[in-house]
Amino acid sequence: MTWREELLDQLDFYWDYHLMPRLEGLTDAEYLWEPVPDCWTVRATADGPPMIDWQWPVREPPPLTTIAWRLAHIAVQVFGIRASAHFGDGSLTITTASWPITAEQGLAALREYHDAWRAGVASLDDAALQRPVGEAEGPWADRSMATLVLHLNREVMHHGAEICLLRDLYRAKL
């Protein structure tokens, strides 16, 4: 196996056997459920498109986030913005993103941006995986593309597991 195949195999295994099966049947009530007050989420706005709660750097301690926030974070910030920056035209950003306000929209965005990221990674050879990621990754510009792929795989697994736990907690509260 090549390094590209190993990286994709890691993502695919988690995606196919852990995350996506656990997201089947996700409802809007679960998606937007706030288990505690003042959760970060994706919110409808009175006069514009939905927005995600966000600040950088994140306050300490970080706020609890909803399934909507975590799923949108994986879809847009982990997969979408990176696919756009590294394999597209760079036009998708935090401010240009269309934030999904329903479970159906969230899952559609997750699939769309996952597919774009995965296709981009699949196009890389070992030399490309070793090259620095460049200015799109800010202070990590000198790190390799392989390091970025590993980081994004970890982000998907980390936040995906949190989404699954929130679904379990939602189910248990009923």
CSV table of C-alpha atoms in Angstrom, one decimal:
chain,number,residue,atom,x,y,z
A,1,MET,CA,0.0,0.0,0.0
A,2,THR,CA,1.1,3.6,-0.6
A,3,TRP,CA,0.9,6.2,2.1
A,4,ARG,CA,-2.1,7.8,0.2
A,5,GLU,CA,-3.9,4.4,0.4
A,6,GLU,CA,-3.1,4.0,4.1
A,7,LEU,CA,-4.4,7.5,4.9
A,8,LEU,CA,-7.6,7.0,2.9
A,9,ASP,CA,-8.1,3.5,4.3
A,10,GLN,CA,-8.0,5.0,7.8
A,11,LEU,CA,-10.6,7.6,6.9
A,12,ASP,CA,-12.8,5.2,4.9
A,13,PHE,CA,-12.9,2.6,7.7
A,14,TYR,CA,-14.1,5.1,10.2
A,15,TRP,CA,-16.5,6.7,7.8
A,16,ASP,CA,-18.1,3.5,6.5
A,17,TYR,CA,-18.2,1.4,9.7
A,18,HIS,CA,-18.4,3.9,12.5
A,19,LEU,CA,-19.6,7.4,11.7
A,20,MET,CA,-22.1,7.1,8.9
A,21,PRO,CA,-24.0,4.1,10.3
A,22,ARG,CA,-24.5,6.0,13.5
A,23,LEU,CA,-25.9,9.0,11.7
A,24,GLU,CA,-28.7,7.2,10.1
A,25,GLY,CA,-32.1,8.5,11.1
A,26,LEU,CA,-30.7,11.8,12.6
A,27,THR,CA,-33.6,14.1,13.3
A,28,ASP,CA,-33.8,17.9,13.4
A,29,ALA,CA,-34.7,17.7,17.1
A,30,GLU,CA,-31.5,15.8,17.9
A,31,TYR,CA,-29.4,17.9,15.5
A,32,LEU,CA,-30.3,21.1,17.3
A,33,TRP,CA,-30.7,19.7,20.8
A,34,GLU,CA,-28.9,21.9,23.4
A,35,PRO,CA,-28.2,19.6,26.4
A,36,VAL,CA,-27.1,22.6,28.5
A,37,PRO,CA,-27.7,26.3,28.3
A,38,ASP,CA,-25.5,28.5,26.1
A,39,CYS,CA,-24.4,25.7,23.7
A,40,TRP,CA,-22.7,26.7,20.5
A,41,THR,CA,-24.8,25.6,17.5
A,42,VAL,CA,-25.9,26.6,14.1
A,43,ARG,CA,-28.6,29.3,14.4
A,44,ALA,CA,-31.2,30.7,12.2
A,45,THR,CA,-30.9,34.5,11.8
A,46,ALA,CA,-33.7,37.0,11.5
A,47,ASP,CA,-32.6,38.6,8.3
A,48,GLY,CA,-30.0,36.4,6.7
A,49,PRO,CA,-28.6,32.9,6.3
A,50,PRO,CA,-28.0,30.6,9.3
A,51,MET,CA,-24.7,31.2,11.1
A,52,ILE,CA,-22.4,29.0,13.3
A,53,ASP,CA,-21.4,30.2,16.7
A,54,TRP,CA,-17.7,30.8,16.4
A,55,GLN,CA,-14.8,32.7,17.9
A,56,TRP,CA,-11.0,32.3,17.6
A,57,PRO,CA,-9.3,31.7,19.8
A,58,VAL,CA,-12.0,29.6,21.5
A,59,ARG,CA,-12.8,30.8,25.0
A,60,GLU,CA,-11.7,28.7,28.1
A,61,PRO,CA,-13.3,26.5,29.0
A,62,PRO,CA,-14.7,25.9,25.5
A,63,PRO,CA,-18.5,25.8,25.3
A,64,LEU,CA,-20.4,22.6,24.8
A,65,THR,CA,-21.5,22.3,21.2
A,66,THR,CA,-24.6,20.7,19.6
A,67,ILE,CA,-24.6,17.9,17.1
A,68,ALA,CA,-25.4,20.7,14.5
A,69,TRP,CA,-22.2,22.5,15.5
A,70,ARG,CA,-20.0,19.4,15.5
A,71,LEU,CA,-21.4,18.1,12.2
A,72,ALA,CA,-21.1,21.5,10.5
A,73,HIS,CA,-17.6,21.8,11.9
A,74,ILE,CA,-16.6,18.5,10.3
A,75,ALA,CA,-18.4,19.2,7.1
A,76,VAL,CA,-17.4,22.8,6.5
A,77,GLN,CA,-14.3,23.6,8.6
A,78,VAL,CA,-12.6,20.2,8.5
A,79,PHE,CA,-13.4,18.9,5.0
A,80,GLY,CA,-15.0,21.7,3.0
A,81,ILE,CA,-12.6,24.6,3.6
A,82,ARG,CA,-9.6,22.4,3.3
A,83,ALA,CA,-10.8,20.8,0.1
A,84,SER,CA,-11.5,24.3,-1.3
A,85,ALA,CA,-8.1,25.6,-0.2
A,86,HIS,CA,-6.0,22.7,-1.3
A,87,PHE,CA,-7.8,21.2,-4.3
A,88,GLY,CA,-10.3,23.9,-5.4
A,89,ASP,CA,-10.5,27.7,-5.8
A,90,GLY,CA,-10.2,28.6,-2.2
A,91,SER,CA,-13.6,30.4,-2.2
A,92,LEU,CA,-15.1,28.4,0.7
A,93,THR,CA,-14.4,30.1,4.0
A,94,ILE,CA,-16.1,30.5,7.4
A,95,THR,CA,-17.8,33.6,6.1
A,96,THR,CA,-18.9,32.3,2.7
A,97,ALA,CA,-20.1,28.9,3.9
A,98,SER,CA,-23.8,28.0,3.9
A,99,TRP,CA,-24.3,26.6,7.4
A,100,PRO,CA,-26.8,23.7,7.5
A,101,ILE,CA,-29.7,24.4,9.8
A,102,THR,CA,-31.4,21.0,9.5
A,103,ALA,CA,-30.2,17.4,9.9
A,104,GLU,CA,-30.8,16.7,6.3
A,105,GLN,CA,-28.8,19.7,5.2
A,106,GLY,CA,-26.0,18.9,7.7
A,107,LEU,CA,-25.7,15.3,6.4
A,108,ALA,CA,-25.8,16.5,2.8
A,109,ALA,CA,-23.0,19.0,3.5
A,110,LEU,CA,-21.0,16.3,5.3
A,111,ARG,CA,-21.2,13.9,2.4
A,112,GLU,CA,-20.5,16.6,-0.2
A,113,TYR,CA,-17.4,18.0,1.5
A,114,HIS,CA,-16.2,14.6,2.6
A,115,ASP,CA,-16.3,13.5,-1.1
A,116,ALA,CA,-14.4,16.6,-2.2
A,117,TRP,CA,-11.7,16.2,0.4
A,118,ARG,CA,-11.4,12.4,-0.2
A,119,ALA,CA,-11.1,13.0,-4.0
A,120,GLY,CA,-8.4,15.6,-3.4
A,121,VAL,CA,-6.4,13.3,-1.2
A,122,ALA,CA,-6.9,10.4,-3.7
A,123,SER,CA,-5.2,12.6,-6.3
A,124,LEU,CA,-2.0,12.9,-4.3
A,125,ASP,CA,1.1,10.8,-4.8
A,126,ASP,CA,3.7,10.2,-2.1
A,127,ALA,CA,5.8,13.3,-3.2
A,128,ALA,CA,2.7,15.5,-2.9
A,129,LEU,CA,2.0,14.1,0.6
A,130,GLN,CA,5.5,15.1,1.7
A,131,ARG,CA,5.3,18.7,0.4
A,132,PRO,CA,4.5,21.6,2.8
A,133,VAL,CA,0.8,22.6,2.9
A,134,GLY,CA,1.5,26.3,2.4
A,135,GLU,CA,-0.1,29.5,3.6
A,136,ALA,CA,-3.7,28.0,3.6
A,137,GLU,CA,-2.7,26.4,6.9
A,138,GLY,CA,-1.4,29.6,8.6
A,139,PRO,CA,1.2,28.8,11.3
A,140,TRP,CA,1.4,25.2,10.1
A,141,ALA,CA,2.4,26.1,6.5
A,142,ASP,CA,5.7,24.2,6.7
A,143,ARG,CA,4.0,21.0,7.8
A,144,SER,CA,3.4,18.2,5.2
A,145,MET,CA,0.2,17.4,3.5
A,146,ALA,CA,0.4,13.9,5.1
A,147,THR,CA,0.4,15.7,8.5
A,148,LEU,CA,-2.7,17.6,7.5
A,149,VAL,CA,-4.5,14.5,6.3
A,150,LEU,CA,-3.7,12.7,9.6
A,151,HIS,CA,-4.9,15.7,11.5
A,152,LEU,CA,-8.2,15.9,9.6
A,153,ASN,CA,-8.7,12.1,10.0
A,154,ARG,CA,-8.3,12.6,13.8
A,155,GLU,CA,-10.7,15.6,13.8
A,156,VAL,CA,-13.4,13.5,12.1
A,157,MET,CA,-12.9,10.6,14.5
A,158,HIS,CA,-12.8,12.9,17.5
A,159,HIS,CA,-15.9,15.0,16.7
A,160,GLY,CA,-17.7,12.0,15.1
A,161,ALA,CA,-17.4,10.2,18.4
A,162,GLU,CA,-18.8,13.2,20.2
A,163,ILE,CA,-21.7,13.3,17.9
A,164,CYS,CA,-22.4,9.6,18.6
A,165,LEU,CA,-22.3,10.2,22.3
A,166,LEU,CA,-24.7,13.2,22.0
A,167,ARG,CA,-27.1,11.0,20.1
A,168,ASP,CA,-26.9,8.4,22.9
A,169,LEU,CA,-27.5,11.1,25.5
A,170,TYR,CA,-30.4,12.5,23.6
A,171,ARG,CA,-32.0,9.0,23.3
A,172,ALA,CA,-31.4,8.3,27.0
A,173,LYS,CA,-33.1,11.6,28.1
A,174,LEU,CA,-36.4,10.7,26.4
